C-alpha cells in the first residue's frame, strides 16, 4: 500500500512539479544567457571603440610628420636636444594629454632610445611619473623586442597588468627612425565590461594576451575550450555558465569570457521554489503518517511472518508465531501458519526417516549383487587341506579369494575404506587373474601417495578391473592393465586402462548400462557389475560423480571413476558405518 501510494500518487506529483520546474528553468537559463551575451556584445563594442581611439591617436603622430620634423632638425644640427625635447613634449601633451584612454606616452629615437626620449603622463587618466619609472625598469626591453617585429602595424605588449600600445615611426623610405609607446588606461578602455559585471568572474584577452582576470582564480582552472572561429557562444559546465564574445577592432581582437554560478541565473525562480517547498511540507507529513500506520498494521506483521518462514527454510521446522499482530486478518493468517508449520515438521520427519531407510536399502541391495553365496569357513577347510598336501599355489589362490569374499561380506558394516585398503582387495583379485592368465597379463600401477589416504566405497574397483580383464585382455590373448589414482580439485579420480577396442555395439551396451534410468532387474547378472558401481557412486556422492568408460584411441580403453570429496575423515566413515548398522538391526 505504501509503495502504491508513493508510486501512483507522490512520485507522479513530484515528477510533474519537477518537470514543469525543469522546463521553466531551461527557458530561464536560455533567456538569461542570451541577455548576458547581448549586453556583453554591446559592452565589448564600446571597449573596442575606446581602444581604437587610442590607436587612431597614435596613427596621427605618423601622418602629421611633426615629430619627424623635430627629428630632422636635431639630426641636421639646426636645434639641440633640449629645444627638440621641449617642442616634442608640448606636441605630445597637446595630442595625448587629454585622452582618457592613454595614461602615459613615451617617444624614443631608435638610434639612442634611452637618451633621446620624450615622455608625457596624463594625470586625469591615471598617468604618473612612477608609471614612467616602471616602464624603464620592467617593460622597456619587452617593448623594444616587440618593436623589432613591427613594420607599419601597431603592437600590444602586456606585462603584469600593464598594457602598452607600440608603433614604429617610419621615414619616407619606410625605415623606422622612432618608436611611440602609449600605456593604455585599461580601467577606462575596459570600463563597460568591468562595471557591468562587477559581481561576476571576468577574463579579458587582447590578441590572446590576458589583460584582466577578475574573480576567484579557481573559476578558470577548468575553463571550457571555445572554438577560435566562434564570435559568440555560451554553455553550461559544472554548475557554471560561460558566456564568450570575440570582437575585432581595427588592428586587434578583443575576447571576453564571463563566468556565473548557475544559481545566479534562476533568481526569479525563488518564488516557485517556495511554492514547491510549501507543497512538500504538506505532502511529506501525509506520507509519513501513512508509512507509520502501514508499518504498524501491515509491514511489521508481514516481517514477522517472513522471519518465521526463513526459520523454517533454515531447518527450524515447527516454529510458532506468538506475537500479537493487531489485525484480525493477520491473526487468521497466524493460526494457519502455525498449523502449517506443525504439519510440515511431522511430515518432514517421517519422510526423512523413510528416505534414509530407502537409501540404505538401495545401497545394501546393490551391494548384495556382488556378495558371494557360500561360506568363508568352507574355504578355510580347503586351504588347510591344500597346505597339508603341500600345494602352496592353491593355498595362495584360496587366501586371495578368501580376502575378496571377506571384503564382500563386510562383517563390520563399513561401506567406505581407505584406498590403500581397497588396493589389498584389488591385489587379491589380480593375483587370482595372474595365476589364471600367467604372463599374458601385465599390470602397471601409477598411484598417488596422497590419494591412498582417501576413502572409497568398498569393492568399488574390483568390478571395473574384472571388466578390463575379461573384455580387454582375454579376447586379445594378452594385454596390459594400468591402474591410476590422483586428486583433481575436489574429486578423487580412479582410472583403469586396458588394451582393447570398442565396437559400436560395445559403446551402445555401455551407454545403456550407465544410463540414469537403467533397470538392473531386467539384466543378466553378467552385466550388473559396472552398472552397480555407477549407481553406488551416484547414490553416495551425487549426480556429479559416477563411472565413465571410453575408447581413447591407440587400442586403449579407459574406465574412470569420479568420487566427490575424496579425502573423507575417519569420523565421517564411522558415521556412515553407524547408519548401516542401525539399519541392519532394525531389519533383523
Coordinates of C-alpha atoms in Angstrom, one line a residue:
X1 CA 0.0 0.0 0.0
X2 CA 2.8 2.4 0.8
X3 CA 4.5 1.5 -2.4
X4 CA 1.3 2.0 -4.3
X5 CA 0.7 5.4 -2.7
X6 CA 4.3 6.5 -3.4
X7 CA 4.3 5.1 -6.9
X8 CA 0.9 6.3 -8.2
X9 CA 0.5 9.5 -6.3
X10 CA 3.5 11.0 -4.7
X11 CA 6.0 10.2 -7.4
X12 CA 3.8 11.4 -10.3
X13 CA 3.0 14.6 -8.4
X14 CA 6.7 15.2 -7.8
X15 CA 7.7 14.4 -11.3
X16 CA 5.1 16.8 -12.8
X17 CA 6.2 19.6 -10.5
X18 CA 9.9 18.8 -11.2
X19 CA 9.2 18.6 -15.0
X20 CA 7.5 21.9 -15.1
X21 CA 10.2 23.5 -13.0
X22 CA 12.9 22.0 -15.2
X23 CA 11.3 23.3 -18.3
X24 CA 10.9 26.7 -16.9
X25 CA 14.5 26.7 -15.6
X26 CA 15.8 25.7 -19.0
X27 CA 13.8 28.6 -20.6
X28 CA 15.0 31.0 -17.9
X29 CA 18.6 29.8 -18.4
X30 CA 18.5 30.3 -22.1
X31 CA 16.8 33.8 -21.8
X32 CA 19.3 35.0 -19.2
X33 CA 22.3 33.7 -21.2
X34 CA 21.1 35.4 -24.3
X35 CA 20.6 38.7 -22.3
X36 CA 24.1 38.4 -21.0
X37 CA 25.5 37.7 -24.4
X38 CA 23.7 40.6 -25.9
X39 CA 24.8 43.0 -23.2
X40 CA 28.4 41.7 -23.4
X41 CA 28.4 42.3 -27.2
X42 CA 27.4 45.9 -26.6
X43 CA 30.0 46.5 -23.9
X44 CA 32.7 44.9 -26.0
X45 CA 31.9 47.2 -28.8
X46 CA 32.2 50.3 -26.6
X47 CA 35.6 49.0 -25.3
X48 CA 36.7 48.4 -28.9
X49 CA 35.8 52.0 -29.8
X50 CA 37.9 53.3 -26.9
X51 CA 40.9 51.2 -27.8
X52 CA 40.5 52.1 -31.5
X53 CA 40.5 55.8 -30.4
X54 CA 43.9 55.3 -28.7
X55 CA 45.2 53.6 -31.9
X56 CA 44.0 56.4 -34.2
X57 CA 45.7 58.9 -31.9
X58 CA 49.0 57.1 -32.2
X59 CA 48.5 57.0 -36.0
X60 CA 48.1 60.8 -36.2
X61 CA 51.7 61.2 -35.0
X62 CA 52.8 59.4 -38.1
X63 CA 50.6 61.3 -40.5
X64 CA 51.2 64.9 -39.5
X65 CA 55.1 64.4 -39.6
X66 CA 55.6 66.9 -36.7
X67 CA 57.8 64.7 -34.7
X68 CA 59.7 63.7 -37.8
X69 CA 60.4 67.4 -38.4
X70 CA 61.8 67.8 -34.9
X71 CA 63.9 64.7 -35.5
X72 CA 65.4 66.1 -38.8
X73 CA 66.3 69.4 -37.0
X74 CA 68.1 67.5 -34.3
X75 CA 69.8 65.3 -36.8
X76 CA 71.0 68.2 -39.1
X77 CA 72.2 70.2 -36.1
X78 CA 69.7 73.0 -36.5
X79 CA 68.4 72.5 -32.9
X80 CA 69.9 70.9 -29.8
X81 CA 68.1 68.1 -27.9
X82 CA 66.7 70.5 -25.2
X83 CA 64.9 72.5 -27.8
X84 CA 63.7 69.3 -29.5
X85 CA 62.6 67.9 -26.2
X86 CA 60.5 71.0 -25.3
X87 CA 58.8 71.0 -28.7
X88 CA 58.2 67.3 -28.6
X89 CA 56.8 67.4 -25.1
X90 CA 54.4 70.2 -26.0
X91 CA 53.3 68.3 -29.0
X92 CA 52.7 65.1 -27.0
X93 CA 50.8 66.9 -24.3
X94 CA 48.6 68.5 -26.9
X95 CA 48.0 65.3 -28.8
X96 CA 47.7 62.8 -26.0
X97 CA 47.4 64.7 -22.7
X98 CA 43.6 64.9 -22.7
X99 CA 42.8 61.4 -23.9
X100 CA 41.2 59.3 -21.3
X101 CA 42.3 56.1 -22.9
X102 CA 46.0 56.9 -22.7
X103 CA 47.7 57.4 -19.3
X104 CA 51.3 57.7 -20.3
X105 CA 53.2 58.4 -23.6
X106 CA 56.9 57.8 -24.5
X107 CA 58.6 58.8 -27.7
X108 CA 62.1 57.4 -28.4
X109 CA 64.5 57.9 -31.2
X110 CA 65.5 54.5 -32.3
X111 CA 69.2 55.2 -32.6
X112 CA 69.6 56.0 -28.9
X113 CA 66.2 55.3 -27.2
X114 CA 67.4 55.6 -23.6
X115 CA 68.8 59.1 -24.1
X116 CA 66.9 60.6 -26.9
X117 CA 63.4 60.2 -25.4
X118 CA 60.4 62.4 -24.7
X119 CA 57.8 61.4 -22.1
X120 CA 54.4 62.7 -21.0
X121 CA 52.0 61.4 -18.4
X122 CA 48.3 62.2 -18.3
X123 CA 47.3 62.6 -14.6
X124 CA 43.5 62.7 -15.2
X125 CA 43.8 59.3 -16.9
X126 CA 45.9 57.8 -14.1
X127 CA 49.3 58.6 -15.5
X128 CA 52.2 59.4 -13.2
X129 CA 56.0 59.7 -13.1
X130 CA 56.0 56.4 -11.2
X131 CA 54.5 54.8 -14.3
X132 CA 57.4 56.0 -16.4
X133 CA 59.9 54.6 -14.0
X134 CA 58.2 51.3 -14.1
X135 CA 58.4 51.3 -17.9
X136 CA 62.1 51.9 -18.0
X137 CA 62.8 49.4 -15.2
X138 CA 60.5 46.5 -16.2
X139 CA 58.9 47.0 -19.6
X140 CA 61.5 48.7 -21.8
X141 CA 63.2 45.5 -23.1
X142 CA 59.9 43.8 -23.9
X143 CA 58.6 46.8 -25.8
X144 CA 61.8 47.1 -27.8
X145 CA 61.7 43.4 -28.7
X146 CA 58.1 43.8 -29.9
X147 CA 59.0 46.9 -31.9
X148 CA 61.7 44.9 -33.8
X149 CA 58.9 42.7 -35.2
X150 CA 56.6 45.5 -36.3
X151 CA 56.6 47.4 -39.6
X152 CA 53.7 49.8 -40.3
X153 CA 51.3 48.0 -37.9
X154 CA 50.8 48.5 -34.2
X155 CA 51.5 46.0 -31.4
X156 CA 50.2 45.4 -28.0
X157 CA 52.5 44.5 -25.1
X158 CA 51.2 43.3 -21.8
X159 CA 53.3 42.7 -18.6
X160 CA 52.0 42.3 -15.0
X161 CA 48.8 44.3 -15.5
X162 CA 50.3 47.0 -17.7
X163 CA 49.2 47.2 -21.4
X164 CA 51.2 49.2 -23.9
X165 CA 50.4 50.3 -27.4
X166 CA 53.6 50.2 -29.6
X167 CA 54.1 51.8 -33.0
X168 CA 57.2 52.4 -35.2
X169 CA 57.6 55.8 -36.8
X170 CA 58.8 55.5 -40.4
X171 CA 60.6 57.9 -42.8
X172 CA 59.8 58.3 -46.5
X173 CA 61.9 55.2 -47.2
X174 CA 59.7 53.2 -44.7
X175 CA 62.7 52.8 -42.4
X176 CA 61.9 53.1 -38.6
X177 CA 63.5 56.1 -37.0
X178 CA 61.4 56.4 -33.8
X179 CA 59.2 54.4 -31.5
X180 CA 55.9 55.7 -30.0
X181 CA 54.6 53.9 -26.9
X182 CA 51.3 54.6 -25.1
X183 CA 50.4 53.0 -21.7
X184 CA 46.7 52.4 -22.1
X185 CA 44.3 53.2 -19.3
X186 CA 42.6 49.8 -19.1
X187 CA 40.3 51.0 -16.4
X188 CA 38.7 53.4 -18.8
X189 CA 39.0 51.3 -22.0
X190 CA 37.5 48.2 -20.5
X191 CA 35.2 50.1 -18.1
X192 CA 31.9 49.0 -19.8
X193 CA 32.8 45.3 -19.2
X194 CA 34.3 45.6 -15.7
X195 CA 31.5 47.8 -14.5
X196 CA 28.6 45.8 -15.9
X197 CA 29.8 42.5 -14.5
X198 CA 31.5 43.6 -11.2
X199 CA 29.9 40.6 -9.4
X200 CA 31.0 38.0 -11.9
X201 CA 34.2 36.4 -12.9
X202 CA 35.6 38.1 -16.0
X203 CA 38.5 37.3 -18.2
X204 CA 39.6 39.7 -21.0
X205 CA 42.2 38.9 -23.6
X206 CA 43.6 41.2 -26.4
X207 CA 45.2 39.3 -29.2
X208 CA 45.4 36.2 -27.0
X209 CA 47.1 38.1 -24.1
X210 CA 45.1 38.0 -20.9
X211 CA 44.9 41.6 -19.6
X212 CA 42.1 41.2 -17.0
X213 CA 41.3 38.1 -14.9
X214 CA 38.7 39.1 -12.4
X215 CA 37.2 36.8 -9.8
X216 CA 38.3 33.7 -7.9
X217 CA 41.3 32.1 -9.6
X218 CA 39.7 28.7 -9.3
X219 CA 37.0 29.9 -11.6
X220 CA 39.4 29.5 -14.6
X221 CA 41.1 26.2 -13.6
X222 CA 38.8 24.1 -15.7
X223 CA 37.8 26.6 -18.5
X224 CA 35.9 25.0 -21.4
X225 CA 37.5 25.2 -24.8
X226 CA 35.8 27.7 -27.2
X227 CA 36.3 27.4 -30.9
X228 CA 38.5 30.2 -32.2
X229 CA 36.1 30.6 -35.1
X230 CA 33.3 31.4 -32.8
X231 CA 32.3 35.1 -32.4
X232 CA 29.9 34.4 -29.6
X233 CA 28.9 31.3 -27.6
X234 CA 27.5 30.3 -24.2
X235 CA 27.4 27.0 -22.5
X236 CA 26.9 25.3 -19.1
X237 CA 29.6 23.2 -17.4
X238 CA 30.0 22.0 -13.8
X239 CA 27.1 24.2 -12.4
X240 CA 28.5 27.3 -14.0
X241 CA 27.5 29.4 -17.1
X242 CA 30.2 30.7 -19.5
X243 CA 29.5 33.5 -22.0
X244 CA 32.1 34.1 -24.7
X245 CA 32.4 37.1 -27.0
X246 CA 35.1 37.8 -29.6
X247 CA 35.0 41.2 -31.3
X248 CA 37.6 42.5 -33.8
X249 CA 38.9 46.1 -33.7
X250 CA 40.9 47.9 -36.3
X251 CA 44.2 46.2 -35.5
X252 CA 43.4 43.7 -32.7
X253 CA 40.9 41.2 -31.4
X254 CA 39.1 41.6 -28.0
X255 CA 37.9 38.3 -26.4
X256 CA 35.8 38.3 -23.2
X257 CA 34.6 35.3 -21.1
X258 CA 32.1 35.7 -18.3
X259 CA 31.5 33.1 -15.7
X260 CA 28.5 33.0 -13.4
X261 CA 27.2 30.4 -11.0
X262 CA 24.1 28.6 -12.3
X263 CA 22.1 29.7 -9.2
X264 CA 22.6 33.3 -10.3
X265 CA 20.6 32.5 -13.4
X266 CA 17.5 31.4 -11.5
X267 CA 16.9 34.3 -9.1
X268 CA 13.5 34.8 -10.5
X269 CA 12.5 31.2 -9.5
X270 CA 12.9 31.7 -5.8
X271 CA 9.1 32.2 -5.5
X272 CA 8.5 29.0 -7.4
X273 CA 10.9 27.1 -5.1
X274 CA 9.0 28.5 -2.1
X275 CA 5.7 27.1 -3.5
X276 CA 7.2 23.7 -4.1
X277 CA 8.6 23.6 -0.5
X278 CA 5.2 24.5 0.9
X279 CA 3.6 21.7 -1.1
X280 CA 6.2 19.3 0.0
X281 CA 5.7 20.4 3.6
X282 CA 2.1 19.2 3.3
X283 CA 2.9 16.1 1.3
X284 CA 5.7 14.7 3.5
X285 CA 3.6 14.5 6.7
X286 CA 0.9 12.7 4.9
X287 CA 3.3 10.2 3.5
X288 CA 4.9 9.8 7.0
X289 CA 1.6 9.2 8.7
X290 CA 0.6 6.6 6.1
X291 CA 4.0 5.0 6.4
X292 CA 3.7 4.7 10.3
X293 CA 0.2 3.2 10.0
X294 CA 1.2 0.8 7.3
X295 CA 4.3 -0.2 9.2
X296 CA 2.3 -1.0 12.3
X297 CA -0.6 -2.8 10.8
X298 CA 1.0 -4.2 7.6
X299 CA 4.7 -4.1 7.3
X300 CA 5.5 -5.4 10.9
X301 CA 3.1 -8.4 10.7
X302 CA 4.4 -9.4 7.3
X303 CA 8.0 -9.1 8.5
X304 CA 7.2 -11.4 11.5
X305 CA 5.8 -14.0 9.1
X306 CA 8.7 -13.7 6.7
X307 CA 11.2 -14.1 9.6
X308 CA 9.5 -17.3 10.8
X309 CA 9.3 -18.5 7.2
X310 CA 13.1 -18.1 7.0
X311 CA 13.5 -20.1 10.2
X312 CA 11.5 -22.9 8.6
X313 CA 13.7 -22.6 5.5
X314 CA 16.8 -22.8 7.7
X315 CA 15.6 -26.1 9.2
X316 CA 13.7 -24.9 12.3
X317 CA 10.5 -26.8 11.5
X318 CA 7.5 -26.4 13.8
X319 CA 8.4 -22.9 14.9
X320 CA 5.3 -20.9 16.0
X321 CA 4.1 -17.3 15.7
X322 CA 3.3 -15.9 19.1
X323 CA 3.3 -12.0 18.6
X324 CA 0.1 -10.0 18.6
X325 CA -0.3 -8.6 15.0
X326 CA -3.1 -6.2 16.0
X327 CA -5.1 -7.2 12.9
X328 CA -7.9 -9.8 12.6
X329 CA -6.7 -10.7 9.1
X330 CA -3.2 -11.4 10.2
X331 CA -4.4 -13.3 13.3
X332 CA -6.2 -15.7 11.0
X333 CA -3.0 -16.0 8.8
X334 CA -1.0 -16.6 12.0
X335 CA -3.2 -19.6 13.0
X336 CA -2.9 -21.0 9.5
X337 CA 0.9 -20.6 9.6
X338 CA 1.2 -22.3 12.9
X339 CA -0.9 -25.2 11.8
X340 CA 1.1 -25.5 8.6
X341 CA 4.4 -25.4 10.5
X342 CA 3.4 -28.3 12.8
X343 CA 2.1 -30.3 9.9
X344 CA 5.2 -29.7 7.9
X345 CA 7.5 -30.8 10.7
X346 CA 5.5 -34.0 11.2
X347 CA 5.5 -34.9 7.5
X348 CA 9.2 -34.0 7.0
X349 CA 10.4 -36.1 10.0
X350 CA 8.5 -39.1 8.6
X351 CA 9.6 -38.6 5.0
X352 CA 13.2 -38.0 6.1
X353 CA 13.3 -41.3 8.0
X354 CA 11.7 -43.1 5.1
X355 CA 14.2 -41.6 2.7
X356 CA 17.2 -42.7 4.9
X357 CA 15.8 -46.2 5.1
X358 CA 15.2 -46.3 1.4
X359 CA 18.7 -45.0 0.5
X360 CA 20.3 -47.6 2.9
X361 CA 18.1 -50.3 1.4
X362 CA 19.1 -49.4 -2.1
X363 CA 22.8 -49.4 -1.2
X364 CA 22.5 -52.7 0.6
X365 CA 20.5 -54.1 -2.3
X366 CA 23.2 -53.0 -4.9
X367 CA 26.0 -54.5 -2.7
X368 CA 24.1 -57.8 -2.4
X369 CA 24.6 -58.3 -6.2
X370 CA 28.3 -58.8 -5.6
X371 CA 28.1 -60.7 -2.3
X372 CA 29.1 -64.4 -2.6
X373 CA 26.6 -67.2 -1.5
X374 CA 29.0 -69.6 0.0
X375 CA 30.6 -69.7 3.4
X376 CA 34.1 -68.5 4.1
X377 CA 34.6 -71.4 6.5
X378 CA 34.5 -73.8 3.7
X379 CA 37.4 -72.0 2.0
X380 CA 39.3 -72.2 5.2
X381 CA 38.9 -76.0 5.3
X382 CA 40.0 -76.3 1.6
X383 CA 43.0 -74.0 2.4
X384 CA 44.2 -76.3 5.2
X385 CA 43.8 -79.4 3.1
X386 CA 45.9 -77.7 0.3
X387 CA 48.6 -76.8 2.8
X388 CA 48.7 -80.3 4.3
X389 CA 49.1 -81.7 0.8
X390 CA 52.0 -79.2 0.1
X391 CA 50.1 -77.3 -2.7
X392 CA 51.2 -73.7 -1.9
X393 CA 49.9 -72.4 -5.2
X394 CA 46.3 -73.5 -4.5
X395 CA 46.7 -72.2 -0.9
X396 CA 47.7 -68.7 -2.0
X397 CA 44.8 -68.6 -4.5
X398 CA 42.4 -69.6 -1.8
X399 CA 43.8 -66.9 0.5
X400 CA 43.3 -64.3 -2.2
X401 CA 39.8 -65.5 -2.8
X402 CA 39.1 -65.5 0.9
X403 CA 40.3 -61.9 1.1
X404 CA 37.8 -60.9 -1.6
X405 CA 34.9 -62.8 0.0
X406 CA 35.7 -61.3 3.4
X407 CA 35.6 -57.8 1.9
X408 CA 32.3 -58.6 0.1
X409 CA 30.6 -59.9 3.2
X410 CA 31.6 -56.7 5.1
X411 CA 31.0 -58.1 8.6
X412 CA 31.8 -54.8 10.4
X413 CA 29.4 -52.9 8.1
X414 CA 31.9 -50.3 7.0
X415 CA 30.9 -49.2 3.5
X416 CA 33.9 -47.0 2.9
X417 CA 37.6 -47.8 3.3
X418 CA 40.9 -46.1 2.6
X419 CA 42.1 -46.5 -1.0
X420 CA 45.2 -48.3 0.5
X421 CA 42.9 -51.0 1.9
X422 CA 40.9 -51.2 -1.3
X423 CA 44.1 -51.9 -3.1
X424 CA 44.5 -55.0 -0.9
X425 CA 41.3 -56.4 -2.4
X426 CA 42.5 -55.3 -5.9
X427 CA 45.8 -57.2 -5.4
X428 CA 44.0 -60.3 -4.3
X429 CA 41.9 -60.3 -7.4
X430 CA 44.9 -59.6 -9.6
X431 CA 46.8 -62.5 -8.0
X432 CA 44.0 -64.8 -9.0
X433 CA 43.8 -63.3 -12.5
X434 CA 47.6 -63.6 -12.9
X435 CA 47.5 -67.2 -11.9
X436 CA 44.8 -67.8 -14.5
X437 CA 46.4 -65.8 -17.4
X438 CA 50.1 -66.1 -16.5
X439 CA 52.5 -63.9 -18.4
X440 CA 49.7 -62.9 -20.8
X441 CA 48.5 -60.3 -18.2
X442 CA 50.7 -57.4 -17.3
X443 CA 49.7 -54.9 -14.5
X444 CA 51.1 -51.4 -14.2
X445 CA 50.3 -49.2 -11.1
X446 CA 50.5 -45.4 -11.1
X447 CA 49.1 -44.5 -7.6
X448 CA 49.4 -41.1 -5.9
X449 CA 50.5 -41.4 -2.3
X450 CA 48.2 -38.6 -1.2
X451 CA 45.3 -40.3 -2.9
X452 CA 45.9 -43.6 -0.9
X453 CA 44.5 -41.9 2.2
X454 CA 41.2 -41.1 0.6
X455 CA 38.1 -43.1 1.4
X456 CA 36.3 -45.0 -1.3
X457 CA 33.3 -47.4 -1.4
X458 CA 34.3 -51.0 -0.6
X459 CA 35.0 -53.2 -3.6
X460 CA 34.4 -50.3 -6.0
X461 CA 37.4 -51.1 -8.3
X462 CA 37.1 -55.0 -8.5
X463 CA 34.2 -55.0 -11.0
X464 CA 36.0 -52.4 -13.2
X465 CA 39.3 -54.3 -13.2
X466 CA 37.4 -57.6 -13.9
X467 CA 35.6 -55.9 -16.8
X468 CA 39.0 -54.7 -18.2
X469 CA 40.5 -58.2 -17.9
X470 CA 37.5 -60.1 -19.3
X471 CA 36.6 -57.7 -22.1
X472 CA 40.1 -56.3 -22.9
X473 CA 42.9 -58.8 -22.2
X474 CA 41.1 -62.2 -22.5
X475 CA 39.7 -61.7 -26.0
X476 CA 43.1 -60.5 -27.3
X477 CA 45.0 -63.3 -25.6
X478 CA 47.3 -60.8 -23.8
X479 CA 47.4 -57.2 -22.7
X480 CA 48.2 -54.6 -20.1
X481 CA 46.0 -53.2 -17.3
X482 CA 47.1 -49.9 -15.8
X483 CA 45.8 -48.6 -12.5
X484 CA 45.9 -44.8 -11.7
X485 CA 44.8 -42.7 -8.8
X486 CA 45.1 -38.9 -8.3
X487 CA 43.3 -35.9 -6.8
X488 CA 41.8 -33.3 -9.1
X489 CA 40.3 -30.3 -7.3
X490 CA 37.5 -31.7 -5.0
X491 CA 37.4 -35.1 -6.7
X492 CA 39.3 -38.3 -6.3
X493 CA 39.9 -39.9 -9.8
X494 CA 40.5 -43.6 -10.2
X495 CA 41.4 -44.9 -13.7
X496 CA 41.7 -48.4 -15.1
X497 CA 43.2 -48.5 -18.6
X498 CA 43.4 -51.7 -20.6
X499 CA 44.4 -52.8 -24.1
X500 CA 41.5 -53.3 -26.5
X501 CA 39.0 -51.7 -28.7
X502 CA 35.3 -50.9 -28.6
X503 CA 32.8 -51.7 -31.2
X504 CA 29.6 -49.7 -31.8
X505 CA 27.7 -52.5 -30.0
X506 CA 30.0 -52.2 -27.0
X507 CA 29.5 -48.5 -26.8
X508 CA 25.8 -48.9 -27.0
X509 CA 25.8 -51.5 -24.3
X510 CA 27.9 -49.3 -22.0
X511 CA 25.7 -46.3 -22.6
X512 CA 22.7 -48.4 -21.7
X513 CA 24.3 -49.8 -18.5
X514 CA 25.4 -46.4 -17.3
X515 CA 22.1 -44.6 -18.1
X516 CA 20.4 -43.0 -15.1
X517 CA 17.2 -44.9 -15.7
X518 CA 18.8 -48.3 -16.2
X519 CA 16.8 -51.1 -14.5
X520 CA 19.1 -53.9 -13.1
X521 CA 16.2 -56.3 -12.7
X522 CA 15.9 -56.7 -16.5
X523 CA 19.6 -57.7 -17.0
X524 CA 21.5 -60.8 -16.5
X525 CA 24.0 -61.0 -13.6
X526 CA 26.9 -60.7 -16.1
X527 CA 26.0 -57.1 -16.9
X528 CA 25.4 -55.8 -13.4
X529 CA 29.0 -55.1 -12.3
X530 CA 29.7 -51.7 -13.9
X531 CA 26.0 -50.7 -13.6
X532 CA 26.1 -51.3 -9.8
X533 CA 29.4 -49.3 -9.5
X534 CA 27.9 -46.3 -11.3
X535 CA 24.7 -46.3 -9.3
X536 CA 26.5 -46.7 -6.0
X537 CA 28.7 -43.7 -6.7
X538 CA 25.7 -41.5 -7.7
X539 CA 23.7 -42.5 -4.6
X540 CA 26.6 -41.9 -2.2
X541 CA 28.1 -38.7 -3.8
X542 CA 25.5 -37.2 -6.1
X543 CA 25.0 -37.0 -9.8
X544 CA 28.3 -35.2 -10.5
X545 CA 30.1 -38.5 -9.6
X546 CA 30.0 -41.9 -11.3
X547 CA 31.6 -44.1 -13.8
X548 CA 32.6 -43.4 -17.5
X549 CA 34.1 -45.9 -20.0
X550 CA 35.5 -44.6 -23.3
X551 CA 37.8 -45.6 -26.1
X552 CA 40.8 -43.2 -26.1
X553 CA 42.4 -44.4 -29.3
X554 CA 45.7 -46.3 -29.8
X555 CA 43.9 -49.5 -28.7
X556 CA 43.3 -48.1 -25.2
X557 CA 40.1 -48.2 -23.2
X558 CA 39.9 -46.1 -20.0
X559 CA 37.3 -46.7 -17.2
X560 CA 37.3 -43.6 -15.0
X561 CA 35.6 -43.3 -11.5
X562 CA 34.9 -39.9 -10.1
X563 CA 34.4 -39.7 -6.4
X564 CA 33.5 -36.3 -4.7
X565 CA 35.3 -35.2 -1.6
X566 CA 37.9 -38.0 -1.9
X567 CA 39.6 -37.1 1.5
X568 CA 36.9 -38.3 3.9
X569 CA 37.8 -38.3 7.6
X570 CA 37.7 -41.3 9.8
X571 CA 34.9 -39.8 11.8
X572 CA 32.7 -39.4 8.7
X573 CA 33.5 -43.0 7.8
X574 CA 32.3 -44.2 11.3
X575 CA 29.1 -42.1 10.9
X576 CA 28.3 -43.8 7.6
X577 CA 29.0 -47.1 9.2
X578 CA 26.7 -46.5 12.1
X579 CA 23.8 -45.7 9.7
X580 CA 24.2 -49.1 8.1
X581 CA 24.5 -50.8 11.4
X582 CA 21.3 -49.2 12.7
X583 CA 19.5 -50.2 9.6
X584 CA 20.7 -53.8 9.9
X585 CA 19.5 -54.0 13.5
X586 CA 16.1 -52.7 12.5
X587 CA 15.7 -55.1 9.6
X588 CA 16.8 -58.0 11.7

